[in-house]
XYZ file of C-alpha atoms in Angstrom:
335
model
C 42.604 -29.918 79.019
C 45.579 -27.603 78.559
C 44.560 -24.076 79.469
C 47.043 -22.526 77.031
C 47.232 -23.612 73.390
C 44.739 -26.481 73.664
C 44.836 -28.874 70.715
C 41.758 -29.888 68.749
C 40.659 -31.480 65.511
C 38.452 -29.644 63.050
C 35.954 -32.470 62.669
C 36.384 -35.369 60.268
C 38.622 -38.408 60.769
C 40.190 -40.619 58.052
C 37.763 -43.060 56.469
C 39.500 -46.465 56.140
C 39.055 -48.304 52.847
C 37.088 -51.075 54.537
C 34.629 -48.516 55.907
C 34.329 -46.852 52.489
C 33.410 -50.216 50.954
C 30.890 -51.080 53.650
C 29.204 -47.674 53.546
C 28.931 -47.940 49.767
C 27.490 -51.450 50.165
C 24.737 -49.990 52.330
C 23.867 -47.362 49.724
C 23.709 -50.178 47.177
C 21.308 -52.104 49.489
C 23.820 -54.858 50.239
C 23.744 -54.319 53.994
C 21.125 -53.647 56.651
C 20.860 -50.393 58.552
C 21.499 -52.288 61.797
C 24.751 -53.692 60.471
C 25.919 -50.292 59.303
C 25.052 -48.695 62.651
C 27.124 -51.318 64.480
C 30.052 -50.705 62.144
C 29.766 -46.959 62.708
C 29.797 -47.476 66.482
C 33.082 -49.359 66.210
C 34.627 -46.813 63.822
C 33.646 -43.786 65.913
C 34.929 -45.398 69.111
C 38.260 -46.155 67.419
C 38.554 -42.588 66.092
C 38.002 -41.142 69.556
C 40.669 -43.389 71.061
C 43.139 -42.569 68.268
C 42.711 -38.871 69.024
C 43.204 -39.480 72.724
C 46.359 -41.530 72.101
C 47.721 -38.735 69.926
C 47.257 -36.378 72.881
C 44.445 -34.222 71.462
C 42.717 -32.121 74.124
C 39.373 -31.558 72.347
C 38.160 -34.585 70.373
C 35.376 -35.233 67.864
C 33.339 -38.182 66.624
C 35.293 -38.022 63.373
C 32.023 -37.533 61.462
C 32.354 -41.176 60.465
C 28.601 -41.765 60.388
C 28.233 -39.209 57.591
C 28.326 -40.046 53.906
C 29.521 -36.496 53.307
C 29.250 -33.075 54.895
C 26.023 -32.182 53.085
C 23.796 -35.189 52.431
C 23.806 -36.464 56.014
C 21.888 -33.334 56.980
C 19.816 -32.646 53.858
C 18.328 -36.146 53.925
C 16.896 -35.434 57.407
C 15.307 -32.049 56.724
C 11.591 -31.987 55.831
C 11.009 -30.009 52.671
C 14.152 -31.277 50.932
C 13.348 -33.780 48.163
C 15.850 -36.511 47.310
C 14.267 -38.702 44.639
C 17.095 -41.215 44.436
C 18.778 -42.235 47.678
C 20.985 -44.943 46.209
C 24.564 -44.022 45.374
C 27.337 -45.629 43.386
C 29.773 -44.345 45.999
C 28.839 -43.235 49.501
C 30.700 -39.913 49.208
C 28.735 -38.802 46.109
C 26.281 -35.930 46.511
C 22.545 -36.495 46.258
C 20.555 -34.666 43.605
C 18.517 -32.648 46.105
C 15.838 -30.028 45.513
C 13.363 -27.972 47.508
C 9.819 -29.354 47.625
C 8.530 -26.968 50.299
C 10.189 -24.512 52.651
C 12.453 -26.569 54.963
C 11.283 -26.897 58.537
C 12.439 -28.734 61.663
C 11.082 -32.286 61.893
C 8.460 -32.419 64.636
C 9.523 -35.817 65.946
C 13.312 -35.367 65.778
C 14.321 -31.691 65.909
C 17.910 -32.726 66.597
C 18.141 -34.389 63.151
C 19.743 -37.322 64.952
C 22.843 -35.242 65.667
C 22.009 -35.213 69.374
C 22.090 -39.010 69.370
C 25.451 -38.976 67.577
C 26.801 -36.573 70.179
C 25.508 -38.621 73.109
C 27.317 -41.709 71.800
C 30.590 -39.773 71.621
C 30.127 -38.071 74.983
C 29.733 -41.471 76.664
C 33.074 -42.712 75.304
C 35.515 -40.038 76.366
C 36.299 -37.886 79.374
C 37.789 -35.153 77.208
C 35.930 -32.120 75.869
C 34.014 -32.949 72.689
C 33.589 -30.565 69.789
C 30.634 -31.432 67.590
C 30.446 -29.877 64.123
C 27.847 -29.636 61.394
C 27.680 -27.940 58.008
C 26.187 -24.477 58.053
C 23.064 -23.162 56.331
C 24.842 -21.255 53.584
C 26.832 -24.270 52.374
C 23.866 -26.631 52.623
C 21.759 -24.275 50.511
C 24.420 -24.233 47.790
C 23.852 -27.954 47.167
C 20.081 -27.731 46.667
C 18.112 -26.836 43.533
C 15.491 -24.311 44.598
C 12.537 -23.365 42.419
C 10.270 -22.649 45.398
C 11.734 -19.426 46.765
C 12.066 -16.292 44.667
C 14.917 -15.076 46.843
C 17.664 -17.687 47.415
C 18.338 -16.083 50.790
C 14.981 -17.415 52.014
C 16.247 -20.981 51.661
C 19.420 -20.164 53.610
C 17.377 -18.638 56.428
C 14.920 -21.550 56.489
C 17.739 -24.091 56.798
C 19.269 -21.926 59.525
C 16.092 -22.244 61.590
C 16.205 -26.032 61.180
C 19.812 -26.076 62.359
C 18.949 -23.805 65.291
C 16.534 -26.452 66.562
C 19.195 -29.128 66.032
C 21.698 -27.042 67.982
C 19.232 -26.657 70.845
C 18.796 -30.431 70.949
C 22.575 -30.861 71.005
C 22.809 -28.418 73.908
C 20.108 -30.323 75.760
C 22.096 -33.532 75.170
C 25.057 -31.928 76.931
C 27.058 -30.402 74.077
C 29.160 -27.428 75.145
C 31.352 -26.915 72.060
C 29.577 -26.653 68.706
C 31.072 -25.738 65.360
C 29.458 -24.525 62.149
C 31.372 -25.466 58.997
C 30.966 -23.249 55.937
C 33.179 -24.889 53.276
C 31.367 -23.189 50.363
C 31.601 -19.662 51.704
C 35.093 -18.970 50.322
C 33.702 -19.539 46.835
C 31.026 -16.885 47.298
C 32.691 -14.110 49.308
C 30.140 -11.553 48.139
C 27.522 -13.347 50.250
C 29.340 -13.132 53.567
C 26.628 -10.881 55.069
C 23.922 -13.450 54.317
C 26.069 -16.245 55.738
C 26.649 -14.313 58.963
C 22.926 -13.534 59.254
C 22.157 -17.246 58.936
C 24.894 -18.233 61.389
C 23.375 -15.889 63.951
C 19.974 -17.534 63.494
C 21.606 -20.856 64.386
C 23.588 -19.620 67.381
C 21.336 -16.891 68.792
C 19.374 -18.869 71.385
C 21.843 -21.700 72.040
C 24.185 -20.739 74.849
C 27.250 -22.863 74.195
C 30.747 -22.092 72.959
C 30.456 -21.643 69.196
C 33.145 -21.991 66.540
C 32.935 -21.112 62.856
C 35.181 -23.006 60.447
C 35.883 -21.449 57.053
C 38.303 -23.137 54.657
C 38.845 -23.183 50.908
C 37.294 -26.597 50.358
C 38.621 -30.068 51.092
C 36.797 -32.486 48.822
C 39.134 -35.313 47.851
C 42.003 -33.373 49.482
C 41.814 -30.584 46.915
C 40.983 -26.932 47.485
C 37.933 -25.723 45.602
C 38.928 -22.063 45.731
C 41.863 -19.821 46.502
C 41.949 -16.428 48.100
C 42.461 -14.683 51.412
C 40.425 -14.326 54.562
C 39.986 -10.591 54.235
C 36.597 -11.275 52.604
C 35.292 -12.306 56.032
C 35.689 -8.824 57.438
C 34.104 -6.720 58.699
C 30.912 -8.818 58.390
C 32.121 -11.736 60.526
C 32.714 -9.367 63.446
C 28.928 -9.445 63.883
C 28.803 -13.258 64.023
C 27.692 -14.663 67.371
C 30.588 -17.102 67.565
C 33.499 -17.392 69.964
C 36.173 -18.879 67.701
C 37.173 -18.627 64.049
C 38.778 -21.887 62.861
C 40.919 -21.134 59.807
C 43.525 -22.794 57.601
C 47.035 -21.371 57.591
C 49.449 -24.279 57.075
C 48.734 -24.915 53.381
C 48.283 -21.273 52.443
C 51.017 -19.841 54.611
C 50.542 -17.326 57.363
C 50.176 -14.135 55.330
C 46.539 -13.883 56.461
C 47.560 -13.540 60.113
C 48.002 -9.746 59.780
C 44.515 -9.623 58.250
C 43.095 -11.152 61.427
C 45.032 -8.718 63.589
C 43.957 -5.651 61.592
C 40.322 -6.759 61.457
C 39.550 -6.089 65.090
C 38.770 -9.750 65.808
C 39.127 -10.056 69.595
C 37.955 -13.611 70.096
C 39.686 -16.981 69.756
C 41.403 -18.266 66.617
C 41.605 -21.942 65.704
C 45.054 -21.933 64.112
C 45.597 -24.436 61.299
C 49.207 -25.642 61.681
C 49.252 -28.907 59.697
C 48.330 -29.249 56.027
C 45.613 -31.872 55.541
C 45.996 -31.779 51.770
C 49.557 -33.111 51.958
C 50.711 -36.515 53.180
C 54.048 -35.086 54.261
C 54.145 -35.171 58.051
C 55.214 -31.927 59.655
C 57.832 -32.047 62.399
C 57.092 -30.694 65.874
C 59.624 -27.960 65.115
C 57.653 -26.810 62.059
C 54.477 -26.701 64.157
C 56.326 -24.855 66.915
C 57.545 -22.225 64.447
C 54.050 -21.701 63.050
C 52.588 -21.215 66.502
C 55.344 -18.814 67.549
C 54.765 -16.721 64.453
C 51.024 -16.627 65.180
C 51.783 -15.380 68.694
C 53.106 -12.198 67.105
C 49.512 -11.427 66.110
C 47.252 -13.343 68.520
C 47.859 -13.807 72.266
C 48.300 -17.367 73.515
C 45.109 -17.330 75.563
C 43.118 -16.834 72.346
C 44.745 -19.602 70.294
C 43.480 -23.141 69.744
C 45.847 -25.392 67.787
C 44.291 -27.554 65.080
C 44.811 -28.942 61.561
C 43.807 -26.781 58.609
C 40.636 -28.782 58.028
C 39.161 -32.242 58.499
C 41.379 -35.322 58.222
C 38.988 -37.418 56.121
C 41.229 -37.690 53.060
C 44.421 -38.787 54.823
C 45.508 -42.334 55.683
C 44.997 -42.954 59.388
C 48.725 -43.424 60.045
C 49.538 -40.085 58.406
C 46.748 -38.286 60.247
C 47.822 -39.602 63.639
C 51.473 -38.717 62.922
C 50.445 -35.176 62.008
C 48.403 -34.877 65.200
C 51.292 -36.123 67.348
C 53.578 -33.542 65.738
C 50.918 -30.909 66.384
C 50.614 -31.922 70.038
C 54.393 -32.012 70.512
C 54.887 -28.661 68.781
C 52.224 -27.030 70.925
C 53.833 -28.504 74.043
C 57.202 -27.006 73.088
C 55.667 -23.543 72.880
C 53.522 -24.026 75.958
C 56.545 -24.949 78.045
C 58.131 -21.561 77.341
C 54.918 -19.686 78.139
C 54.223 -21.265 81.530
């Protein structure tokens, strides 16, 4: 892995149309679980190799086993009730509610994420970053009539995810990322989100990243704003890297990061995942050089703004190659 300006993906990989159809077929009971698992194995393996061919230093499983960033986890947490598990389209959200306070499953505390990680780890020699949606965002998608204080649900889910993180660590994971895609829509709750993040990370000694974006469902932002809402609360988060989007929004938030006192790594979004226009290596190079005015090279990781799920595979790989080439241009002048 490159020691300076390593390249990474945020998490998700493009979902081909054929995989969309097959996943939806499973939710409509037209396919067996065994068949779907075999298809997922093929898709994940291909996604890993595509990232490697693009030159990415830190790869992911592409999250291709997941129907979406919420349901894949909620469906595995005891205490969450999902009365109807069939879907018209695999990416739809379940109608989930709280039956009892969520708790870690006794027989599978890893929620199956440790198994997903082990499959990926066995298929690449490169560092693997494994991500999962955080407790604050998961709680936003659940109807809760059990807890008087909504914060209790967030904390309960955080304890479930802490057990899952421990299982991932025991499976060999060294780079874990918490995604909080709903946090930008509720900036007034940043303190609660950080409290819950620390429950997840506190006893799991790995390198932790926190990804905060402005939403990426169907390649559309859900909110707009600036990252100043994260501070100063996020300074107390037990994470090593903040993974943020800058390409789509522009880099006017970079001074915010510098002024905040953040002294850890920044995952710098340099390609816009909500646009199918492929950036040139020179555009990526310019974005990195501008970021170096605010963050030293040894604290920068180069990545897309967000997950690549909504892009065609050819566009995603072209963007990643431009990202890799742009980072190499800067790296050559630093070393």
